[in-house]
Structure formats: C-alpha cells, structure tokens
C-alpha cells in the first residue's frame, strides 16, 4: 500500500511540474508589435490595458500609434503605442475625444469659453490641431 501511495504522489508531482507555463509578453516582427497573453491569444480591434498603460490593437493585433477613430471617439497613441486619453474614474478606461486633434481641457490653457471647449464623454475637450483619419500606423520600436 505504501508503494502505491508513493507512486501516486510521484506521478502527481511529475504531472504538476511538467505542465507548460506561458507568460504574457510583447512580440514583434517586420510589421510591428503585438501583445501575446498568457493563453497565447492576443488582443485585436480593441483597447487593452497592458501593465499600467492602455494600448489600441488593430484588426491584425498590432499595437497602433497616432490618432485612432473608434466608435466611442478619437484616441491619441504615442509612438510607443501608449494611449494618452484621460481615464474615466467610473470605468477606469480611456475615454474618446469628440474629434481627432482634440485634447482634454486644462484651465491653464484659458477659459472654456475662450477656447470653445466641448463637453464629451464626461470631460471638456479643446481643439489642438486638425487630424486626418489616416493618421495611424503600427508601432515599430527597435526594429
């Protein structure tokens, strides 16, 4: 009986330690960067939080830079893909601007009236510059 118990414990430990562990990580190729999750899937056609930052991944799963127009508004993404839109305290997600080239209003720019601020998605926004809808690209850092 003792040998059977010892065999079972050894078999269970072997099975437990031989399982493949996956770790989420950033990957790249000549097309750009994407994020592979722990389960080997990757985000596509969506905003997703990776670590402390939000990124937008296109339909092919590549992280984007520039201005992106989504159903919920416009999003500004730095060259490294990090979303610069303000975070809504209620949802803890970035909110879309009313138009490309618009940024969150800050009072040291001037008054809302002077700047023509627009209330959209629970924030005031001001026009910073004009943006073309095609102002988007795959991020490609270090390649």
Short mmCIF file of C-alpha atoms in Angstrom, two decimals:
data_model
loop_
_atom_site.label_atom_id
_atom_site.label_comp_id
_atom_site.label_asym_id
_atom_site.label_seq_id
_atom_site.Cartn_x
_atom_site.Cartn_y
_atom_site.Cartn_z
CA UNK A 1 0.00 0.00 0.00
CA UNK A 2 2.83 2.38 0.85
CA UNK A 3 4.43 1.78 -2.57
CA UNK A 4 1.15 2.62 -4.29
CA UNK A 5 0.83 5.88 -2.31
CA UNK A 6 4.43 6.79 -3.08
CA UNK A 7 3.88 6.03 -6.76
CA UNK A 8 0.74 8.22 -6.86
CA UNK A 9 2.49 11.14 -5.15
CA UNK A 10 5.43 10.86 -7.56
CA UNK A 11 3.10 10.70 -10.57
CA UNK A 12 1.13 13.75 -9.41
CA UNK A 13 4.29 15.75 -8.77
CA UNK A 14 5.69 14.80 -12.18
CA UNK A 15 2.47 15.90 -13.87
CA UNK A 16 2.36 19.17 -11.93
CA UNK A 17 5.95 20.13 -12.72
CA UNK A 18 5.84 19.11 -16.37
CA UNK A 19 2.99 21.44 -17.34
CA UNK A 20 3.98 24.18 -19.75
CA UNK A 21 3.77 27.65 -18.25
CA UNK A 22 3.02 30.58 -20.50
CA UNK A 23 3.89 34.15 -19.70
CA UNK A 24 2.34 37.14 -21.41
CA UNK A 25 4.85 39.14 -23.43
CA UNK A 26 5.38 41.72 -26.15
CA UNK A 27 6.46 40.32 -29.52
CA UNK A 28 7.48 41.94 -32.80
CA UNK A 29 8.15 41.27 -36.44
CA UNK A 30 8.68 43.46 -39.51
CA UNK A 31 5.01 44.56 -39.35
CA UNK A 32 5.16 45.91 -35.77
CA UNK A 33 4.49 44.92 -32.15
CA UNK A 34 1.71 42.82 -30.60
CA UNK A 35 0.97 41.54 -27.12
CA UNK A 36 0.59 37.82 -26.55
CA UNK A 37 -1.46 36.95 -23.47
CA UNK A 38 -0.79 34.07 -21.06
CA UNK A 39 -3.17 31.82 -23.01
CA UNK A 40 -1.38 32.53 -26.34
CA UNK A 41 -4.24 34.72 -27.58
CA UNK A 42 -3.75 38.38 -28.44
CA UNK A 43 -5.97 41.46 -28.38
CA UNK A 44 -7.31 42.64 -31.74
CA UNK A 45 -9.53 45.54 -32.75
CA UNK A 46 -9.71 46.87 -29.19
CA UNK A 47 -8.18 48.94 -26.44
CA UNK A 48 -6.49 46.82 -23.80
CA UNK A 49 -4.60 47.58 -20.62
CA UNK A 50 -1.15 46.01 -20.50
CA UNK A 51 0.63 46.64 -17.23
CA UNK A 52 -0.15 50.24 -16.25
CA UNK A 53 -0.87 51.52 -19.78
CA UNK A 54 -3.64 51.30 -22.36
CA UNK A 55 -2.93 50.39 -25.98
CA UNK A 56 -5.06 50.03 -29.10
CA UNK A 57 -4.54 46.89 -31.18
CA UNK A 58 -5.75 46.86 -34.80
CA UNK A 59 -7.70 44.07 -36.51
CA UNK A 60 -4.46 42.14 -37.11
CA UNK A 61 -3.46 42.54 -33.44
CA UNK A 62 -0.66 45.09 -33.91
CA UNK A 63 -0.31 47.98 -31.46
CA UNK A 64 -1.04 51.33 -33.11
CA UNK A 65 0.38 54.83 -32.85
CA UNK A 66 -1.14 58.14 -33.94
CA UNK A 67 -4.83 59.07 -33.89
CA UNK A 68 -7.34 56.22 -33.92
CA UNK A 69 -11.06 56.74 -34.51
CA UNK A 70 -13.21 54.20 -32.67
CA UNK A 71 -16.95 54.03 -32.06
CA UNK A 72 -16.51 55.77 -28.70
CA UNK A 73 -14.38 58.65 -30.05
CA UNK A 74 -10.84 59.53 -31.02
CA UNK A 75 -7.75 58.25 -29.20
CA UNK A 76 -4.21 59.63 -29.29
CA UNK A 77 -1.48 56.98 -29.09
CA UNK A 78 2.18 57.90 -28.62
CA UNK A 79 4.84 56.44 -30.91
CA UNK A 80 5.29 53.65 -28.35
CA UNK A 81 1.54 52.91 -28.54
CA UNK A 82 0.57 54.20 -25.08
CA UNK A 83 -2.87 55.82 -25.08
CA UNK A 84 -2.84 59.43 -23.87
CA UNK A 85 -6.57 59.97 -23.41
CA UNK A 86 -7.85 60.68 -19.91
CA UNK A 87 -9.09 57.77 -17.80
CA UNK A 88 -12.73 57.84 -16.72
CA UNK A 89 -12.76 57.35 -12.92
CA UNK A 90 -16.03 55.38 -13.13
CA UNK A 91 -14.90 52.80 -15.71
CA UNK A 92 -11.11 53.02 -15.28
CA UNK A 93 -10.84 53.05 -19.09
CA UNK A 94 -9.68 55.76 -21.51
CA UNK A 95 -12.42 57.94 -22.98
CA UNK A 96 -12.63 59.04 -26.60
CA UNK A 97 -12.25 62.65 -27.70
CA UNK A 98 -15.01 64.21 -29.84
CA UNK A 99 -12.66 64.66 -32.82
CA UNK A 100 -9.09 63.91 -33.83
CA UNK A 101 -6.61 66.53 -32.65
CA UNK A 102 -8.70 67.40 -29.59
CA UNK A 103 -7.19 67.19 -26.12
CA UNK A 104 -8.62 67.25 -22.62
CA UNK A 105 -9.24 70.81 -21.45
CA UNK A 106 -6.98 72.12 -18.67
CA UNK A 107 -7.77 75.52 -17.15
CA UNK A 108 -4.27 76.91 -17.61
CA UNK A 109 -4.91 76.94 -21.39
CA UNK A 110 -7.55 79.65 -20.85
CA UNK A 111 -11.27 79.64 -20.15
CA UNK A 112 -13.61 77.07 -21.67
CA UNK A 113 -15.45 79.87 -23.42
CA UNK A 114 -12.29 81.38 -24.94
CA UNK A 115 -11.18 78.03 -26.26
CA UNK A 116 -14.57 76.74 -27.39
CA UNK A 117 -14.39 73.70 -25.11
CA UNK A 118 -16.86 70.91 -25.84
CA UNK A 119 -18.27 68.54 -23.21
CA UNK A 120 -17.98 64.94 -24.42
CA UNK A 121 -17.68 61.60 -22.55
CA UNK A 122 -17.68 63.34 -19.13
CA UNK A 123 -14.74 65.64 -19.96
CA UNK A 124 -14.24 69.05 -21.56
CA UNK A 125 -12.16 68.98 -24.75
CA UNK A 126 -10.47 71.65 -26.87
CA UNK A 127 -9.26 71.53 -30.46
CA UNK A 128 -5.48 71.28 -30.55
CA UNK A 129 -4.94 70.68 -34.28
CA UNK A 130 -6.60 69.08 -37.32
CA UNK A 131 -6.11 65.36 -37.89
CA UNK A 132 -6.66 63.26 -40.98
CA UNK A 133 -8.46 59.94 -40.43
CA UNK A 134 -5.47 58.19 -41.99
CA UNK A 135 -3.07 59.41 -39.27
CA UNK A 136 -2.47 55.91 -37.87
CA UNK A 137 0.40 53.45 -38.05
CA UNK A 138 1.73 50.24 -36.50
CA UNK A 139 4.28 50.94 -33.80
CA UNK A 140 7.67 49.58 -34.74
CA UNK A 141 10.17 50.33 -31.99
CA UNK A 142 13.64 48.85 -32.16
CA UNK A 143 13.23 47.02 -35.47
#
